[in-house]
């Protein structure tokens, strides 16, 4: 059977012949450029300098929205920076020098500095680059960096904040493998974690905020586990918030590895809970799927490519049995019951307001108005990253017209490119002169009402 091609793009399954062909074409283009320079008498640099530029995107003003008179205005960013320890050329076959850390790290730092967030939540941050790179680089723009991960894991999460605006009160690791969800047990140890911090606002005597970030389970059949992990994250963030004044908002920004029409997003954001039949079917199939033969956690390599190969090799080769489906259905019901019992639901900053500034780039399957994508890799493109605020399910008093939740307004959103703007194939990121990760950063400028007496 012929290897199918994505429209206008590379084949679905890369072959050695295709990779060799692309390399030959790239070398031919380089040779043609050198010959053209030679013909003009221009000097030829066999190792041209790497283009450290990146696509600069504007912040889009939300119409008819003004900050609170006594508001704390904050720019919050989420960014999956693509851990260097996870990069394998077969996953990024056409990206060339854009994958090399000596270049990519500089572009990442320059890009973050350009947008100058007051708070940044980051995922896939190499553990061995925290002290040598991330802390000093983020300190250059006034940010204090805190890092957490699963013990022994080679990448993890960062929350960094502007020290002129905030001071750290406390922080907590959320280890999904160790937290039970009654009747909806984890499928196996994923080593995914969440991170929570409480920040005191220096300008105000009794105001601050709770922040969380997480990078959730990646596997294509992992919808049930991702949905469980998000339930745990919301629950633990709600519990964490009880240690601080009730008027402190909770913001959860990260890579949830699920799209806006998938069960994690729908379960967390809808009240009463609403799932499409497609989403429910995916959840049931995932819950019945067996990960039982995946290598034990202590034996696994901390590498998503190798983990995927192990899962593909060791998982069930036949469909789930009737008993698997029965047990899976029971787990789904228990998980949905757990969601219904949660005190808080998520509200997406982009989901609520992006349609007002860029309606032609709204995802057709989004119930509210999320953009098309935040991840643009070689083999997959879609929306995985979100900035959520938590909202009490029991609070039925209406918001002000320009609020997305009580005492929270979105003033600006960082523009997300349309798919057509990503260029000719191959266009999978990271790419020289474009974006330094396979994810795009998201950023929102928000106004928090500090006068809630």
PDB file of N, CA and C in Angstrom, residues 162-202:
ATOM      1  N   UNK A 162       7.630  37.770  38.428  1.00  0.00           N
ATOM      2  CA  UNK A 162       8.301  39.060  38.556  1.00  0.00           C
ATOM      3  C   UNK A 162       8.466  39.401  40.039  1.00  0.00           C
ATOM      4  N   UNK A 163       9.695  39.542  40.469  1.00  0.00           N
ATOM      5  CA  UNK A 163       9.953  39.763  41.893  1.00  0.00           C
ATOM      6  C   UNK A 163       9.601  41.177  42.350  1.00  0.00           C
ATOM      7  N   UNK A 164       9.403  42.092  41.423  1.00  0.00           N
ATOM      8  CA  UNK A 164       8.926  43.425  41.810  1.00  0.00           C
ATOM      9  C   UNK A 164       7.443  43.395  42.151  1.00  0.00           C
ATOM     10  N   UNK A 165       6.734  42.406  41.604  1.00  0.00           N
ATOM     11  CA  UNK A 165       5.291  42.329  41.797  1.00  0.00           C
ATOM     12  C   UNK A 165       4.875  41.295  42.836  1.00  0.00           C
ATOM     13  N   UNK A 166       5.656  40.194  42.948  1.00  0.00           N
ATOM     14  CA  UNK A 166       5.208  39.069  43.769  1.00  0.00           C
ATOM     15  C   UNK A 166       6.338  38.519  44.634  1.00  0.00           C
ATOM     16  N   UNK A 167       5.938  37.843  45.699  1.00  0.00           N
ATOM     17  CA  UNK A 167       6.854  37.030  46.499  1.00  0.00           C
ATOM     18  C   UNK A 167       6.214  35.665  46.706  1.00  0.00           C
ATOM     19  N   UNK A 168       7.052  34.639  46.790  1.00  0.00           N
ATOM     20  CA  UNK A 168       6.557  33.272  46.953  1.00  0.00           C
ATOM     21  C   UNK A 168       6.121  33.037  48.394  1.00  0.00           C
ATOM     22  N   UNK A 169       4.912  32.488  48.552  1.00  0.00           N
ATOM     23  CA  UNK A 169       4.421  32.090  49.872  1.00  0.00           C
ATOM     24  C   UNK A 169       4.766  30.630  50.125  1.00  0.00           C
ATOM     25  N   UNK A 170       4.367  29.762  49.190  1.00  0.00           N
ATOM     26  CA  UNK A 170       4.665  28.340  49.307  1.00  0.00           C
ATOM     27  C   UNK A 170       4.422  27.673  47.963  1.00  0.00           C
ATOM     28  N   UNK A 171       4.845  26.416  47.843  1.00  0.00           N
ATOM     29  CA  UNK A 171       4.640  25.663  46.613  1.00  0.00           C
ATOM     30  C   UNK A 171       4.369  24.204  46.952  1.00  0.00           C
ATOM     31  N   UNK A 172       3.783  23.486  45.984  1.00  0.00           N
ATOM     32  CA  UNK A 172       3.431  22.086  46.219  1.00  0.00           C
ATOM     33  C   UNK A 172       3.520  21.307  44.913  1.00  0.00           C
ATOM     34  N   UNK A 173       4.011  20.074  45.010  1.00  0.00           N
ATOM     35  CA  UNK A 173       4.038  19.146  43.878  1.00  0.00           C
ATOM     36  C   UNK A 173       2.773  18.302  43.899  1.00  0.00           C
ATOM     37  N   UNK A 174       2.152  18.132  42.738  1.00  0.00           N
ATOM     38  CA  UNK A 174       0.999  17.242  42.586  1.00  0.00           C
ATOM     39  C   UNK A 174       1.470  16.032  41.794  1.00  0.00           C
ATOM     40  N   UNK A 175       1.594  14.894  42.468  1.00  0.00           N
ATOM     41  CA  UNK A 175       2.070  13.660  41.836  1.00  0.00           C
ATOM     42  C   UNK A 175       0.857  12.801  41.506  1.00  0.00           C
ATOM     43  N   UNK A 176       0.473  12.781  40.230  1.00  0.00           N
ATOM     44  CA  UNK A 176      -0.754  12.093  39.835  1.00  0.00           C
ATOM     45  C   UNK A 176      -0.714  10.599  40.136  1.00  0.00           C
ATOM     46  N   UNK A 177       0.460   9.999  40.100  1.00  0.00           N
ATOM     47  CA  UNK A 177       0.568   8.561  40.349  1.00  0.00           C
ATOM     48  C   UNK A 177       0.197   8.194  41.783  1.00  0.00           C
ATOM     49  N   UNK A 178       0.344   9.144  42.709  1.00  0.00           N
ATOM     50  CA  UNK A 178       0.131   8.849  44.123  1.00  0.00           C
ATOM     51  C   UNK A 178      -1.258   9.231  44.613  1.00  0.00           C
ATOM     52  N   UNK A 179      -2.058   9.862  43.778  1.00  0.00           N
ATOM     53  CA  UNK A 179      -3.349  10.393  44.227  1.00  0.00           C
ATOM     54  C   UNK A 179      -4.478   9.526  43.692  1.00  0.00           C
ATOM     55  N   UNK A 180      -5.321   9.053  44.587  1.00  0.00           N
ATOM     56  CA  UNK A 180      -6.419   8.171  44.213  1.00  0.00           C
ATOM     57  C   UNK A 180      -7.644   8.975  43.799  1.00  0.00           C
ATOM     58  N   UNK A 181      -8.360   8.429  42.851  1.00  0.00           N
ATOM     59  CA  UNK A 181      -9.672   8.940  42.473  1.00  0.00           C
ATOM     60  C   UNK A 181     -10.635   7.776  42.657  1.00  0.00           C
ATOM     61  N   UNK A 182     -11.532   7.829  43.639  1.00  0.00           N
ATOM     62  CA  UNK A 182     -12.350   6.672  44.020  1.00  0.00           C
ATOM     63  C   UNK A 182     -13.091   6.049  42.839  1.00  0.00           C
ATOM     64  N   UNK A 183     -12.850   4.764  42.625  1.00  0.00           N
ATOM     65  CA  UNK A 183     -13.524   4.032  41.559  1.00  0.00           C
ATOM     66  C   UNK A 183     -12.958   4.284  40.180  1.00  0.00           C
ATOM     67  N   UNK A 184     -11.989   5.191  40.082  1.00  0.00           N
ATOM     68  CA  UNK A 184     -11.402   5.534  38.778  1.00  0.00           C
ATOM     69  C   UNK A 184      -9.888   5.563  38.921  1.00  0.00           C
ATOM     70  N   UNK A 185      -9.326   4.414  39.237  1.00  0.00           N
ATOM     71  CA  UNK A 185      -7.899   4.323  39.512  1.00  0.00           C
ATOM     72  C   UNK A 185      -7.068   4.671  38.283  1.00  0.00           C
ATOM     73  N   UNK A 186      -5.834   5.095  38.539  1.00  0.00           N
ATOM     74  CA  UNK A 186      -4.881   5.321  37.452  1.00  0.00           C
ATOM     75  C   UNK A 186      -4.705   4.030  36.668  1.00  0.00           C
ATOM     76  N   UNK A 187      -4.369   4.157  35.378  1.00  0.00           N
ATOM     77  CA  UNK A 187      -4.171   2.974  34.542  1.00  0.00           C
ATOM     78  C   UNK A 187      -2.765   2.405  34.698  1.00  0.00           C
ATOM     79  N   UNK A 188      -1.785   3.253  34.902  1.00  0.00           N
ATOM     80  CA  UNK A 188      -0.430   2.835  35.254  1.00  0.00           C
ATOM     81  C   UNK A 188       0.353   4.090  35.636  1.00  0.00           C
ATOM     82  N   UNK A 189       1.575   3.921  36.093  1.00  0.00           N
ATOM     83  CA  UNK A 189       2.388   5.063  36.515  1.00  0.00           C
ATOM     84  C   UNK A 189       2.879   5.844  35.301  1.00  0.00           C
ATOM     85  N   UNK A 190       2.466   7.095  35.194  1.00  0.00           N
ATOM     86  CA  UNK A 190       2.848   7.919  34.047  1.00  0.00           C
ATOM     87  C   UNK A 190       4.003   8.871  34.362  1.00  0.00           C
ATOM     88  N   UNK A 191       4.265   9.127  35.646  1.00  0.00           N
ATOM     89  CA  UNK A 191       5.304  10.063  36.095  1.00  0.00           C
ATOM     90  C   UNK A 191       4.999  11.508  35.704  1.00  0.00           C
ATOM     91  N   UNK A 192       3.743  11.802  35.411  1.00  0.00           N
ATOM     92  CA  UNK A 192       3.332  13.183  35.168  1.00  0.00           C
ATOM     93  C   UNK A 192       3.053  13.875  36.498  1.00  0.00           C
ATOM     94  N   UNK A 193       3.312  15.166  36.528  1.00  0.00           N
ATOM     95  CA  UNK A 193       3.098  15.937  37.750  1.00  0.00           C
ATOM     96  C   UNK A 193       2.489  17.293  37.432  1.00  0.00           C
ATOM     97  N   UNK A 194       1.907  17.887  38.459  1.00  0.00           N
ATOM     98  CA  UNK A 194       1.487  19.275  38.424  1.00  0.00           C
ATOM     99  C   UNK A 194       2.262  20.047  39.481  1.00  0.00           C
ATOM    100  N   UNK A 195       2.215  21.339  39.385  1.00  0.00           N
ATOM    101  CA  UNK A 195       2.953  22.217  40.299  1.00  0.00           C
ATOM    102  C   UNK A 195       2.044  23.369  40.693  1.00  0.00           C
ATOM    103  N   UNK A 196       1.951  23.649  41.994  1.00  0.00           N
ATOM    104  CA  UNK A 196       1.127  24.740  42.499  1.00  0.00           C
ATOM    105  C   UNK A 196       1.996  25.695  43.313  1.00  0.00           C
ATOM    106  N   UNK A 197       1.768  26.991  43.154  1.00  0.00           N
ATOM    107  CA  UNK A 197       2.443  27.993  43.981  1.00  0.00           C
ATOM    108  C   UNK A 197       1.421  29.028  44.428  1.00  0.00           C
ATOM    109  N   UNK A 198       1.688  29.630  45.569  1.00  0.00           N
ATOM    110  CA  UNK A 198       0.915  30.781  46.032  1.00  0.00           C
ATOM    111  C   UNK A 198       1.838  31.989  46.026  1.00  0.00           C
ATOM    112  N   UNK A 199       1.375  33.072  45.409  1.00  0.00           N
ATOM    113  CA  UNK A 199       2.171  34.293  45.295  1.00  0.00           C
ATOM    114  C   UNK A 199       1.461  35.444  45.993  1.00  0.00           C
ATOM    115  N   UNK A 200       2.183  36.163  46.830  1.00  0.00           N
ATOM    116  CA  UNK A 200       1.656  37.353  47.481  1.00  0.00           C
ATOM    117  C   UNK A 200       1.985  38.568  46.628  1.00  0.00           C
ATOM    118  N   UNK A 201       0.968  39.397  46.346  1.00  0.00           N
ATOM    119  CA  UNK A 201       1.184  40.625  45.588  1.00  0.00           C
ATOM    120  C   UNK A 201       1.807  41.674  46.503  1.00  0.00           C
ATOM    121  N   UNK A 202       2.961  42.195  46.135  1.00  0.00           N
ATOM    122  CA  UNK A 202       3.697  43.111  47.002  1.00  0.00           C
ATOM    123  C   UNK A 202       3.004  44.466  47.155  1.00  0.00           C
TER     124      UNK A 202
END
